[in-house]
Structure formats: structure tokens, C-alpha cells
Coordinates of C-alpha atoms in Angstrom, one line a residue:
M1 CA 0.3 -0.2 0.0
S2 CA 1.5 3.3 -1.3
R3 CA 2.2 6.0 1.9
T4 CA 0.5 9.3 1.0
F5 CA 2.9 12.1 2.5
R6 CA 1.4 15.4 2.3
L7 CA 2.6 18.6 3.0
Y8 CA 0.6 21.7 3.8
Y9 CA 1.1 25.5 3.6
P10 CA -1.0 26.7 7.0
V11 CA -1.9 30.4 5.7
L12 CA -5.2 31.8 5.3
P13 CA -6.7 33.0 2.4
T14 CA -6.1 36.7 1.8
I15 CA -9.7 38.7 1.4
A16 CA -10.1 42.1 -0.6
E17 CA -11.0 44.6 2.1
Q18 CA -13.6 46.3 -0.4
T19 CA -14.5 43.4 -2.1
P20 CA -14.9 40.4 0.4
H21 CA -16.0 38.1 -2.2
R22 CA -12.8 38.0 -3.5
A23 CA -9.8 36.0 -2.4
V24 CA -6.4 35.0 -2.8
Y25 CA -4.9 31.6 -1.5
V26 CA -1.6 29.3 -2.0
G27 CA -2.9 25.9 -3.4
E28 CA -1.7 23.1 -4.9
A29 CA -1.0 22.1 -8.7
E30 CA 1.1 19.6 -10.0
D31 CA 2.9 19.1 -6.3
R32 CA 3.8 22.5 -6.0
C33 CA 2.4 25.9 -4.3
Q34 CA 0.8 28.2 -6.5
I35 CA -1.4 31.1 -6.2
F36 CA -5.2 31.0 -6.8
A37 CA -7.9 33.6 -7.1
W38 CA -11.2 32.5 -5.5
N39 CA -14.5 33.9 -6.1
R40 CA -16.7 33.3 -2.8
R41 CA -19.7 34.7 -4.3
T42 CA -19.9 32.1 -7.5
G43 CA -17.8 29.4 -5.7
T44 CA -15.0 29.9 -8.4
T45 CA -11.7 29.4 -8.6
R46 CA -8.5 30.0 -11.1
Q47 CA -5.0 29.2 -11.2
L48 CA -2.6 32.5 -11.5
T49 CA 0.7 31.0 -10.9
A50 CA 2.4 28.1 -12.6
R51 CA 5.9 28.3 -11.5
R52 CA 8.6 25.7 -11.6
A53 CA 9.8 26.8 -7.8
G54 CA 6.3 27.3 -6.8
T55 CA 4.4 30.3 -5.4
T56 CA 3.8 31.4 -2.2
R57 CA 3.7 35.2 -1.4
A58 CA 0.7 36.9 -2.9
A59 CA -1.5 40.3 -1.8
L60 CA -4.9 41.3 -3.0
D61 CA -5.4 45.0 -3.6
P62 CA -8.6 46.2 -1.5
A63 CA -10.5 46.8 -4.5
G64 CA -9.9 43.1 -5.4
E65 CA -9.0 44.0 -8.7
T66 CA -5.1 43.1 -8.8
V67 CA -3.4 40.4 -7.9
W68 CA 0.2 40.9 -6.4
W69 CA 2.6 37.8 -6.4
F70 CA 6.3 37.4 -5.5
D71 CA 8.1 35.8 -8.9
D72 CA 11.4 35.1 -6.9
D73 CA 14.3 32.2 -7.4
L74 CA 15.5 29.6 -5.3
A75 CA 17.2 32.0 -3.0
G76 CA 14.2 34.3 -2.4
T77 CA 15.3 37.6 -4.7
G78 CA 12.9 38.3 -7.0
R79 CA 10.4 41.2 -8.5
W80 CA 6.8 41.3 -7.5
Q81 CA 4.0 40.7 -10.5
L82 CA 0.9 42.0 -11.1
V83 CA -2.2 40.5 -12.4
D84 CA -6.1 41.1 -13.2
F85 CA -8.2 39.1 -10.8
A86 CA -10.8 38.6 -13.3
G87 CA -7.8 37.5 -16.0
F88 CA -8.1 40.4 -18.5
T89 CA -4.2 41.3 -18.6
G90 CA -1.3 38.8 -17.6
P91 CA 1.6 39.5 -15.3
R92 CA 3.2 43.0 -15.4
L93 CA 6.1 44.0 -13.3
A94 CA 5.0 46.2 -10.6
L95 CA 8.2 48.3 -10.4
P96 CA 9.7 48.2 -13.5
E97 CA 12.6 49.9 -12.8
T98 CA 13.5 48.9 -9.9
A99 CA 16.2 45.7 -9.5
S100 CA 15.6 42.6 -7.9
G101 CA 15.4 42.2 -4.2
R102 CA 14.3 40.0 -1.2
P103 CA 10.8 40.8 0.0
A104 CA 10.2 42.8 2.9
G105 CA 6.7 43.4 3.3
L106 CA 3.8 45.0 1.1
A107 CA 1.0 46.9 2.9
M108 CA -1.7 48.8 1.0
A109 CA -3.8 52.1 1.4
A110 CA -7.3 52.3 0.8
D111 CA -7.4 53.7 -2.5
G112 CA -4.5 50.7 -3.6
T113 CA -1.5 52.5 -2.9
A114 CA 1.3 50.4 -2.3
V115 CA 4.3 50.7 -0.1
I116 CA 6.8 47.7 -0.9
G117 CA 9.5 46.8 1.2
L118 CA 12.7 45.2 -0.6
T119 CA 16.1 44.1 0.8
G120 CA 19.7 43.7 -0.5
E121 CA 23.0 43.7 1.3
R122 CA 22.7 47.0 2.4
G123 CA 19.0 47.0 4.3
L124 CA 15.8 47.9 3.4
T125 CA 14.4 49.9 0.8
L126 CA 10.9 51.6 0.8
H127 CA 8.8 51.9 -2.4
V128 CA 5.6 54.0 -2.8
R129 CA 3.4 52.7 -6.1
H130 CA 0.5 55.0 -6.7
P131 CA -2.8 53.0 -8.6
D132 CA -1.4 54.9 -11.5
G133 CA 1.4 52.9 -11.6
S134 CA 3.9 55.9 -10.6
H135 CA 6.4 55.1 -8.3
R136 CA 9.3 56.3 -6.3
V137 CA 11.2 55.3 -3.6
A138 CA 10.6 56.8 0.0
R139 CA 13.5 55.8 2.2
S140 CA 16.9 53.5 2.2
L141 CA 18.0 51.9 5.6
D142 CA 21.0 50.6 6.4
D143 CA 20.0 48.0 8.4
Y144 CA 17.6 44.7 8.2
A145 CA 14.0 45.9 8.7
Y146 CA 10.5 45.6 7.3
V147 CA 7.4 46.8 6.0
V148 CA 4.0 46.0 8.8
D149 CA 1.7 48.3 7.5
V150 CA 0.1 51.8 5.9
D151 CA -2.8 53.8 7.4
A152 CA -5.8 54.0 5.0
A153 CA -4.9 57.3 4.2
G154 CA -1.7 56.6 2.9
Q155 CA 0.3 58.8 5.2
L156 CA 2.1 56.9 7.6
I157 CA 4.1 53.7 7.1
V158 CA 5.3 51.7 9.7
V159 CA 8.4 49.7 9.8
G160 CA 9.5 46.9 12.3
A161 CA 13.0 46.1 13.3
D162 CA 14.6 43.9 16.1
P163 CA 11.8 44.6 18.6
A164 CA 14.4 44.7 21.4
G165 CA 16.4 47.4 19.5
A166 CA 16.3 51.4 19.8
D167 CA 14.4 51.8 16.8
A168 CA 11.8 48.7 17.2
V169 CA 9.4 50.4 15.7
T170 CA 9.6 53.6 13.4
V171 CA 6.7 55.5 11.8
Y172 CA 7.4 57.3 8.7
T173 CA 5.5 59.6 6.6
A174 CA 4.7 59.0 3.4
D175 CA 7.3 61.2 2.1
G176 CA 10.1 59.2 4.3
E177 CA 10.4 61.8 7.1
Q178 CA 10.3 60.2 10.3
S179 CA 7.1 60.7 12.6
A180 CA 8.2 58.8 15.6
V181 CA 10.1 55.8 17.1
L182 CA 9.4 53.3 19.7
A183 CA 12.1 51.9 21.3
G184 CA 12.3 48.6 22.6
G185 CA 15.0 46.7 24.9
Q186 CA 16.4 43.6 26.5
D187 CA 13.3 43.2 28.8
R188 CA 11.3 45.3 26.4
R189 CA 10.3 44.2 23.1
V190 CA 8.1 45.9 21.2
W191 CA 6.0 44.6 17.8
A192 CA 3.9 46.5 15.4
L193 CA 1.1 44.6 14.0
G194 CA -1.1 47.0 11.8
F195 CA -3.3 50.0 12.0
A196 CA -7.2 49.6 12.7
P197 CA -9.5 49.9 9.8
G198 CA -10.0 53.2 8.2
T199 CA -7.6 55.2 10.9
S200 CA -4.1 55.8 12.1
R201 CA -4.5 53.9 15.1
L202 CA -1.7 51.4 15.3
L203 CA -1.8 48.1 17.4
L204 CA 1.1 47.0 19.2
V205 CA 2.2 44.1 21.8
V206 CA 4.5 45.3 24.7
E207 CA 6.5 42.5 26.3
A208 CA 6.6 44.2 29.7
D209 CA 7.9 42.7 33.6
G210 CA 7.8 39.2 31.9
D211 CA 4.1 39.4 30.4
Y212 CA 2.6 40.3 26.6
R213 CA 0.6 43.1 26.6
L214 CA -1.6 44.9 24.2
A215 CA -0.7 48.7 23.2
T216 CA -1.8 51.1 20.4
W217 CA -0.3 54.2 19.1
T218 CA -1.7 57.2 17.4
P219 CA -0.2 60.4 15.7
G220 CA -2.0 62.4 18.5
D221 CA -1.5 60.4 21.7
G222 CA 1.5 58.9 21.0
L223 CA 1.7 55.1 22.8
R224 CA -1.0 53.8 25.0
H225 CA -0.8 50.7 27.1
H226 CA -3.8 48.2 27.6
D227 CA -2.7 46.5 30.8
A228 CA -5.9 45.2 31.5
H229 CA -4.9 42.8 28.6
R230 CA -1.9 41.0 29.3
F231 CA -0.8 37.4 28.8
P232 CA 2.0 35.1 30.1
T233 CA 3.0 33.7 26.9
E234 CA 3.7 34.8 23.7
I235 CA 0.7 36.6 21.5
T236 CA 0.0 38.3 18.2
A237 CA -3.6 40.2 17.2
C238 CA -5.2 41.8 14.7
W239 CA -8.3 44.3 14.3
Y240 CA -12.0 43.6 13.8
P241 CA -13.6 46.0 11.5
D242 CA -15.1 48.2 14.1
G243 CA -11.6 49.6 15.4
E244 CA -12.5 48.7 19.1
H245 CA -12.1 44.9 19.3
V246 CA -8.7 43.2 18.7
L247 CA -8.6 39.1 18.0
V248 CA -5.8 38.0 20.2
R249 CA -4.0 34.6 19.3
Q250 CA -2.0 33.1 22.2
D251 CA 0.7 30.0 22.1
R252 CA 0.6 28.5 25.1
H253 CA 2.3 25.1 26.1
A254 CA 2.3 23.5 22.6
E255 CA -1.2 24.7 21.8
S256 CA -3.7 27.7 21.3
R257 CA -6.2 30.0 22.5
L258 CA -8.2 32.7 20.5
Y259 CA -9.7 35.9 22.8
R260 CA -11.9 38.6 21.1
V261 CA -10.6 41.6 23.0
S262 CA -12.3 45.0 24.0
L263 CA -9.4 48.0 24.1
A264 CA -12.3 50.2 25.7
T265 CA -12.8 47.7 28.5
A266 CA -11.2 44.8 30.9
D267 CA -13.5 42.5 28.3
Q268 CA -11.8 39.5 26.9
A269 CA -13.9 36.7 25.8
P270 CA -12.2 33.4 24.6
I271 CA -13.4 32.0 21.3
A272 CA -14.4 28.3 21.3
V273 CA -11.6 26.6 19.1
P274 CA -11.1 22.9 19.6
T275 CA -8.0 21.8 21.8
G276 CA -4.6 21.8 19.5
S277 CA -2.9 24.4 17.3
V278 CA -4.2 27.1 15.3
L279 CA -1.3 28.3 12.9
D280 CA -3.2 31.6 11.6
A281 CA -5.9 33.6 12.6
A282 CA -7.9 36.8 10.9
V283 CA -11.0 38.6 11.1
W284 CA -12.6 39.1 7.5
P285 CA -14.2 42.3 6.6
D286 CA -17.9 40.7 7.0
G287 CA -16.9 40.3 10.9
D288 CA -16.1 36.1 10.6
V289 CA -13.3 34.8 12.5
A290 CA -11.3 32.7 10.1
Y291 CA -8.7 30.2 11.3
V292 CA -6.4 27.5 10.2
W293 CA -6.7 24.7 13.1
T294 CA -4.8 21.1 13.8
D295 CA -3.9 18.7 16.1
A296 CA -1.7 15.9 16.5
A297 CA -4.0 13.8 14.0
T298 CA -5.6 16.0 12.1
P299 CA -4.3 17.8 9.4
P300 CA -4.4 21.5 8.8
Q301 CA -8.3 22.6 8.6
L302 CA -9.6 25.7 7.4
C303 CA -12.4 26.9 9.6
S304 CA -14.3 30.0 10.6
T305 CA -16.9 30.8 13.1
G306 CA -19.7 32.2 10.3
G307 CA -19.2 28.4 8.5
M308 CA -17.7 30.0 5.8
A309 CA -18.0 28.1 2.1
L310 CA -14.6 26.8 0.6
P311 CA -13.2 26.7 -2.8
A312 CA -13.2 23.1 -4.4
E313 CA -10.3 20.2 -4.0
D314 CA -9.6 19.6 -7.4
G315 CA -7.4 16.7 -8.2
A316 CA -6.2 17.2 -4.4
G317 CA -6.7 13.6 -3.8
P318 CA -6.6 12.0 -0.4
R319 CA -6.2 14.0 2.6
T320 CA -3.6 11.7 4.5
G321 CA -2.2 8.1 4.1
A322 CA -3.2 5.2 6.7
A323 CA -1.9 6.3 9.7
P324 CA -0.8 3.6 12.3
A325 CA -2.5 3.8 15.9
A326 CA -0.4 5.8 17.8
R327 CA -0.3 7.1 21.7
R328 CA 0.7 10.7 22.4
R329 CA 1.3 12.2 25.6
D330 CA 2.6 15.3 27.2
I331 CA 5.5 15.2 29.9
W332 CA 7.1 17.5 32.1
V333 CA 10.8 17.1 33.0
P334 CA 12.6 18.9 35.9
G335 CA 16.0 20.5 33.6
P336 CA 18.6 22.7 34.4
G337 CA 16.6 25.8 33.7
G338 CA 12.9 24.9 34.8
D339 CA 10.8 22.5 34.1
I340 CA 10.7 21.1 30.6
H341 CA 7.8 20.5 28.3
A342 CA 7.8 17.6 25.6
L343 CA 5.3 15.9 23.2
V344 CA 5.8 11.9 22.8
T345 CA 4.4 9.7 20.5
T346 CA 4.8 6.0 20.9
P347 CA 3.6 3.1 18.2
A348 CA 0.1 1.8 19.9
D349 CA 1.4 -1.6 18.4
R350 CA 4.6 -1.5 20.5
T351 CA 4.9 -2.6 23.7
G352 CA 8.2 -1.9 25.8
P353 CA 11.1 0.8 25.2
A354 CA 11.3 1.7 21.3
P355 CA 14.2 3.4 19.5
A356 CA 13.6 6.9 19.7
V357 CA 13.7 9.9 17.6
F358 CA 13.9 13.2 19.0
L359 CA 12.4 15.5 16.6
V360 CA 14.0 19.1 17.0
H361 CA 12.0 22.0 16.4
G362 CA 14.0 25.1 14.6
G363 CA 13.6 28.9 15.1
P364 CA 15.1 28.8 17.8
S365 CA 11.9 30.6 19.2
E366 CA 9.5 28.5 17.2
H367 CA 7.9 25.4 19.3
A368 CA 6.9 21.8 19.0
R369 CA 3.1 22.0 18.7
N370 CA -0.1 19.9 19.3
A371 CA 0.0 19.5 15.7
Y372 CA -0.2 17.8 12.7
D373 CA 3.4 16.7 11.5
P374 CA 3.8 14.1 8.6
V375 CA 7.2 13.2 9.8
V376 CA 5.8 12.1 12.8
D377 CA 3.7 9.6 11.1
L378 CA 6.1 8.0 9.1
L379 CA 8.6 7.8 12.3
V380 CA 5.7 6.1 14.2
H381 CA 4.9 4.3 11.3
T382 CA 8.7 2.8 11.1
G383 CA 8.1 1.5 15.2
C384 CA 10.0 4.5 16.6
A385 CA 8.9 6.5 19.6
V386 CA 8.9 10.4 18.4
V387 CA 9.9 13.0 20.8
R388 CA 9.6 16.7 20.6
V389 CA 11.1 18.7 23.1
N390 CA 10.7 22.4 23.9
Y391 CA 13.6 23.3 25.2
R392 CA 14.7 26.9 26.5
G393 CA 14.3 29.2 23.5
S394 CA 11.0 27.8 22.6
S395 CA 8.1 30.3 22.4
G396 CA 4.9 29.6 24.5
Y397 CA 6.5 29.5 27.9
G398 CA 6.9 33.3 28.2
A399 CA 9.6 35.6 27.9
A400 CA 12.1 34.2 30.8
W401 CA 12.2 30.8 28.7
R402 CA 12.7 32.2 25.2
S403 CA 15.5 34.3 26.4
D404 CA 16.9 32.1 28.9
F405 CA 20.7 30.8 27.2
P406 CA 23.1 30.5 30.3
A407 CA 25.1 27.7 29.0
G408 CA 25.6 29.5 25.8
V409 CA 23.8 29.1 22.2
G410 CA 23.0 25.2 21.5
H411 CA 24.4 24.3 24.5
T412 CA 21.8 25.7 26.6
Q413 CA 19.3 23.6 24.4
L414 CA 21.3 20.2 24.3
E415 CA 21.1 20.2 28.1
D416 CA 17.1 20.5 27.9
L417 CA 17.5 17.5 25.1
A418 CA 19.7 15.4 27.6
A419 CA 17.2 15.9 30.4
V420 CA 14.1 14.7 28.8
R421 CA 16.2 11.9 26.9
Q422 CA 17.5 10.5 30.1
R423 CA 14.0 10.8 31.5
L424 CA 12.4 8.6 29.2
V425 CA 15.1 6.2 29.5
D426 CA 14.8 6.0 33.1
D427 CA 10.8 5.5 32.8
G428 CA 11.4 2.5 30.1
V429 CA 9.6 4.1 27.2
V430 CA 13.0 4.5 25.1
L431 CA 16.2 2.3 24.4
A432 CA 19.2 4.0 25.6
D433 CA 21.4 2.7 22.8
R434 CA 18.9 3.9 20.2
T435 CA 18.2 7.5 20.6
A436 CA 18.6 9.8 17.8
L437 CA 18.3 13.3 16.4
W438 CA 16.1 14.5 13.2
G439 CA 16.2 18.1 12.9
H440 CA 15.7 20.9 9.8
S441 CA 17.5 24.3 9.8
W442 CA 18.3 25.6 13.3
G443 CA 16.8 21.9 14.5
G444 CA 19.4 20.7 12.0
Y445 CA 22.2 22.6 13.9
L446 CA 21.3 21.5 17.0
T447 CA 21.3 17.8 15.5
L448 CA 25.1 18.0 14.5
L449 CA 26.2 20.1 17.4
A450 CA 24.6 17.3 20.1
V451 CA 26.5 14.3 18.0
G452 CA 29.5 16.2 18.4
V453 CA 29.4 17.5 22.2
Q454 CA 27.0 14.4 23.6
P455 CA 28.6 11.7 21.4
D456 CA 27.8 8.9 24.0
L457 CA 23.6 10.0 23.9
W458 CA 23.2 9.8 20.3
R459 CA 23.4 7.0 17.7
L460 CA 22.1 8.9 14.7
G461 CA 21.9 12.2 13.4
I462 CA 19.6 13.7 10.5
A463 CA 20.4 17.2 9.7
V464 CA 18.6 19.1 6.9
T465 CA 19.2 22.5 5.7
P466 CA 21.4 22.8 8.9
I467 CA 24.2 25.1 10.1
A468 CA 27.2 23.3 10.5
D469 CA 30.1 26.3 10.8
Y470 CA 28.5 29.4 12.5
I471 CA 31.0 31.8 11.2
A472 CA 30.8 30.6 7.5
A473 CA 27.0 30.6 7.6
F474 CA 27.2 34.1 9.1
H475 CA 29.1 35.4 6.3
G476 CA 27.2 33.5 3.5
S477 CA 23.7 34.4 4.7
S478 CA 21.1 36.8 4.0
P479 CA 21.0 40.1 5.9
A480 CA 18.0 39.0 7.9
V481 CA 19.6 35.9 9.2
R482 CA 22.8 38.2 10.0
A483 CA 20.7 40.3 12.5
L484 CA 18.8 37.6 14.0
D485 CA 22.6 36.1 14.8
R486 CA 24.0 39.4 15.9
K487 CA 21.2 39.2 18.6
L488 CA 21.7 35.8 19.5
F489 CA 25.4 36.1 20.2
G490 CA 25.5 39.5 21.1
G491 CA 27.7 40.2 18.2
T492 CA 29.2 39.6 14.8
P493 CA 32.0 36.9 14.5
D494 CA 34.7 39.5 14.6
D495 CA 32.8 41.0 17.9
V496 CA 32.7 37.8 19.7
P497 CA 34.4 35.1 17.9
E498 CA 35.0 33.0 20.9
R499 CA 31.2 32.4 21.2
Y500 CA 30.3 31.9 17.7
L501 CA 33.3 29.0 17.6
R502 CA 31.9 27.3 20.7
A503 CA 28.5 27.2 19.3
S504 CA 29.7 25.7 16.1
P505 CA 29.2 21.7 15.2
V506 CA 32.3 21.9 13.3
T507 CA 34.4 22.8 16.5
Y508 CA 33.7 19.3 17.8
V509 CA 33.3 17.5 14.3
D510 CA 36.7 15.0 15.9
Q511 CA 34.1 13.7 18.6
V512 CA 31.3 12.7 16.3
R513 CA 31.0 8.6 16.1
A514 CA 27.2 8.6 14.9
P515 CA 26.3 8.0 11.2
V516 CA 25.1 11.4 10.1
F517 CA 22.7 12.1 7.2
L518 CA 23.0 15.6 6.1
A519 CA 20.6 17.5 3.0
V520 CA 21.4 20.7 1.5
A521 CA 19.5 23.2 -0.5
T522 CA 21.6 24.3 -3.2
D523 CA 20.0 28.3 -3.2
D524 CA 19.7 28.2 0.7
V525 CA 20.6 31.8 1.9
R526 CA 19.8 31.0 5.9
C527 CA 21.8 27.9 5.8
P528 CA 24.4 28.0 3.3
P529 CA 25.5 24.4 1.6
E530 CA 29.3 24.9 1.7
P531 CA 29.6 25.0 5.1
V532 CA 27.8 21.5 5.6
E533 CA 29.3 20.1 2.6
Q534 CA 32.8 21.0 4.1
Y535 CA 31.5 19.2 7.3
A536 CA 30.5 16.2 5.4
A537 CA 33.9 15.9 4.0
L538 CA 35.4 16.2 7.6
L539 CA 33.2 13.1 8.7
T540 CA 34.6 11.5 5.7
R541 CA 37.9 11.6 6.3
R542 CA 37.4 10.1 9.7
S543 CA 35.4 7.8 7.9
V544 CA 32.2 8.3 9.9
P545 CA 29.3 7.1 8.0
N546 CA 27.4 9.6 6.6
R547 CA 25.2 10.5 3.3
L548 CA 25.0 14.2 1.7
L549 CA 22.0 14.4 -0.2
R550 CA 21.8 17.7 -2.7
L551 CA 18.3 19.0 -3.1
H552 CA 17.7 22.1 -5.9
A553 CA 15.8 24.4 -3.8
G554 CA 16.1 27.3 -1.2
H555 CA 15.9 27.2 2.5
E556 CA 11.8 26.9 2.4
D557 CA 11.4 24.1 -0.2
V558 CA 7.7 23.7 -1.6
D559 CA 8.4 21.3 -4.1
A560 CA 6.7 18.4 -2.9
R561 CA 8.9 16.0 -5.2
N562 CA 12.2 17.0 -3.4
H563 CA 10.5 16.1 -0.1
V564 CA 9.9 12.9 -1.6
A565 CA 13.6 12.5 -2.4
L566 CA 14.6 13.1 1.0
M567 CA 12.2 10.7 2.8
Q568 CA 13.4 7.9 0.4
A569 CA 16.8 8.8 0.8
V570 CA 16.6 9.1 5.3
L571 CA 14.5 6.0 5.7
P572 CA 17.1 3.4 4.1
F573 CA 19.8 5.7 5.8
M574 CA 17.9 4.8 9.2
Q575 CA 17.1 1.2 8.4
R576 CA 20.9 0.8 7.8
H577 CA 22.3 2.4 10.6
F578 CA 19.7 2.6 13.4
D579 CA 18.3 -0.9 15.0
G580 CA 14.9 -1.4 15.3
V581 CA 13.6 0.4 12.4
R582 CA 10.9 -1.6 10.5
D583 CA 11.2 -1.9 6.9
E584 CA 7.9 -2.9 5.8
G585 CA 8.6 -1.8 1.9
T586 CA 6.2 1.1 2.0
P587 CA 6.6 3.1 -0.8
I588 CA 6.0 6.8 -0.2
A589 CA 3.7 9.3 -2.1
L590 CA 3.6 13.0 -1.3
A591 CA 1.3 15.6 -2.4
L592 CA 0.8 19.1 -1.4
A593 CA -2.4 20.7 0.0
R594 CA -3.8 24.1 1.0
P595 CA -5.6 23.8 4.7
A596 CA -8.9 21.1 4.1
G597 CA -12.1 22.3 4.9

């Protein structure tokens, strides 16, 4: 029986503010993400893009007349294209006289005036495009930043940067003059979220005293804190159409909660959603709360409080493969920095200790969720227990947990992984000599660091688009990633070289004994492939079993066939080097789909 391994792009459709029956969404065509127009009134859809690399970035002007989509290469560099929603004209360049760049936000005023953020090696450039097609550069910044929003009148532009920086949020006039600066700090981070419909009232989240609070800013009154609405763990929020209420999405302990909040009062009403994770949520112009929901057993579902009608799943095929029965439970384990939360999934048909794969999330400030993950399903099918640890640095557990790195970058997280591993060994859940690590991006980095720093604990490492040499990766990565690294390490490799060296897996390559599977993406600008290839060569020189798989892709790969190739390469490697993995000769089929209805 073929095993269907599906990918999901869990982002809500974008609705036109002035014509809510028109929308665009990311759907599937020939195993790739593409952009589709959706007329909610007639129930019809139309495919707008057919790019070989797939397309995931799109927007719709407020009138619902023009669709924007980003035509990028695998490294993420490209240009915005325009196409009529109704299909009367084909793609045309939005900024024909502007060079390619990386997208850093797109926002539109009520009349369709667009503010476009593009980044290059020197920082952010703000472009303003008017409905008649005329265009000008409003401002250029030297550092990495991104466009948050423009007010309905097109007079105020909000730019976000490092939320802990002195220029966490900056408001510019339409001419590019600085109007206001909202500063953050190490214990007071600030995020801007967007203007209320039809106004210049800006919604923000402020971290203060370990809580996350709502705040607003207006040109006349400045910053106002709404202290009645505070949350102990991370939140994001968006406006209701009335401009007085806010939809809050809270991440807490691997699950999500939604609230309808009144900024004028202390009223805070929970919105009933099933137990699990809300991956995206918004209030649409007609007041309907739309959200993407999932749990460990259910692929992402597009839901709403108003029971919206959904576009047809033309040719999408089956939603899931035949999943084996599994047991899932949460555990809390005492660790060096406090109790560590982990999600443990074990095969229902297996008794006694099992081989275990620690599926390490990336970020570092993401988190493992009570959410459907096809890799978990696949690994349980092979007879392995799957452990997902929300180590220090993970979101959903409060500001103190997210910023706690006392042992240094990477090493703090390894302490927590080791503590959870030991607890599960002591409890007879996993086999002490059969524990492996599997991670993507920063999770892949932790995998490589662990097999070098903790060689006695881990018997196999699978690292997909990882960081192998932090110094080399810094110099080869994009401005956005370099900005994150400077924050993480407290400077550049020239400023604090010893911190980068201590955190780099290549520093410990001579201690690695476990077989290592490595996958790199040829056009990855977040985790460049060359240092990983050099790391593989060092393993080969020391006769450590390893395999290097090169995928023609960028860091965020939306080509389903690459994921098939990865799984078809990883599983035989595991079966060869990790005793106890079942091989039932099950072929893997893979498809990609938007959230299901």
C-alpha cells in the first residue's frame, strides 16, 4: 500500500477589504504551491501562477481588482508581479525600473497605493507605488527591517526592526520622513501589528515584566498601554472591522487560544476552538473569524466561526495516508532551567522501550506543537517513538524561557534535550542505546552540535539544511539572518569570535561517532550549503558513516518532489544505521495541499 505523505501550507486566504467575496490563496498544482484567485460569491477558482519553483507570496488590493505575487528564485530574490483578478491582463512588473530584491513586507492604503519593502545587502528600501503605476523610493535604511503596514489614507508607514532595539518600531510619513520611534529593550520588546481599519491607530504588542500586553499608538496621543489585557505567553493580534476590538491568538504550552478583546474595557472573551493549534487567524471584513486549526491527528483545516464555503479541492487526492495507531502524551521533565515540556508519541502496537527519534524544532524561537506533522506519522510507522522537546528558547512558555541561554547558544538547548532523554530512558519508554536526532534548519544545527558535544547519547543524526559552521554561515547568509545572529550572540563573529566557535558543530567534528545524514539546499541563503558540504568531507576523512543529499531548492522548499526524494533517502539510511527501525517495503507518495475544509 502506498503511503501518502502530504505537505500543507497553513496560511489563510487573503480577502479584499472592499470586496470581501474576492480572495487569493496558496493552493496545490502539480505538487507545488501556486497562487489561486477565489470568487467566494460564485464559488469559482482560477490558477494564477504556474512557476516551476512554486509561488507562496501573494496579496490582493483593497478593491479586489489586482493580485500581487512575488516572482522569486530559489534564493528568495525576485520582483513583484501584477495580474488582474478577473484574468483580463497577464502578469506585469509592479516596479519595472527597480532591481530584484528580497521581499520585506507589502501594505496597501485604501486607494490601492502600495508600500513595498525590498532588502538587499545594504538594508531595506521603501518603495511607494501609486494606483496609476507611478513609483518612487520613500526611504532607504542601512539595517535589516521590514514593512508592517500603511494607514488607510496612505500617509503613515510603519517599519519593524529588532523588537529589542532602539528602533523597534518606526513610523514614517508618506514622504519618508521620520514621524515617531518606539524603542524596545532587552526586557521590553515591542512589535507593531497594523493599523485599525480606516484609521491611523496602530496596534502593538509590548513585552514588559515577563508578560505580553496590548498597546496602541496614534499620532496625537502617542503610545498607550492597555494593561488590562496581558498574557503570560506569546501573543499576536489583529483588528476587528470596528476598530475597537482585537482578535488575540496566544501560544501556550504547545497549544493555542483565541480571544476577542475590547480595548475600551477589560472584556476578554475566549473564542471556542478545539484543543490543538491555531496556525493562523484573522477577522475578515464581514466579521467572520477565520483560522487554520490542527492537532496531532488532524491535518490543517480551514475553519471559521461563520461557517464559510470553501473552494473545491480539484484533484487534490486523499488527505492523509493510512496512519498507524499511536499514543501521544505530554510530559514535564525537571531540567537545568526549570521544567521542560515535551510531546511524546509512541506506536500503539509496540510494548516496552522503543527506538526514539528526537524531532528537534527550528527557530530557535519556534516550538513543537500539538499539530499534525507528517514526519511524526512516518516515524511512528517505522516503529519509533517520536519525542519533541520545547527546550529553552522555545516560544509558548513566556519571555524568561524564550530568552534563557545561560550555557550559551546551542549548549543550553542540548542540556534540555539530554534531560528529557534521560527521563524517558529511566521510565522505560525509549532504549538508551537507540536514540536519534532529526532536525531542520536550526533543529538541524542542534542535531549536528549534539552528535559532537554529546557523542555518548545519540546514535544517529539527521540534519536537513542545518548550520555546520556558524562563522562561515554568518558570512554567507542573508541580512535578516545576520541580524538574528547578532542578537543571538551579542555581536558579529569579529566582535565575539569565541562565542561563534563554541557554538559551531564543526568545532566538535572530531568527537562525532554516530552516522550522520545531511541534506542541503543548493540556493539556501539562511543556512548556506558550502559549510555543510565541508563538514561532510571532514566526517568522511574520519571514516564516520555519512550521506550528503543535495536538493535543488531554497531554504523553504515547496516542491513536493524534493520532499519525496528526502524521505526516500533518509529511511534507508535509518534502516541501515539505526537498529529497530521497521522496513515494511512501503513506498512513499507525497502531495501538497492548502488547509482542508
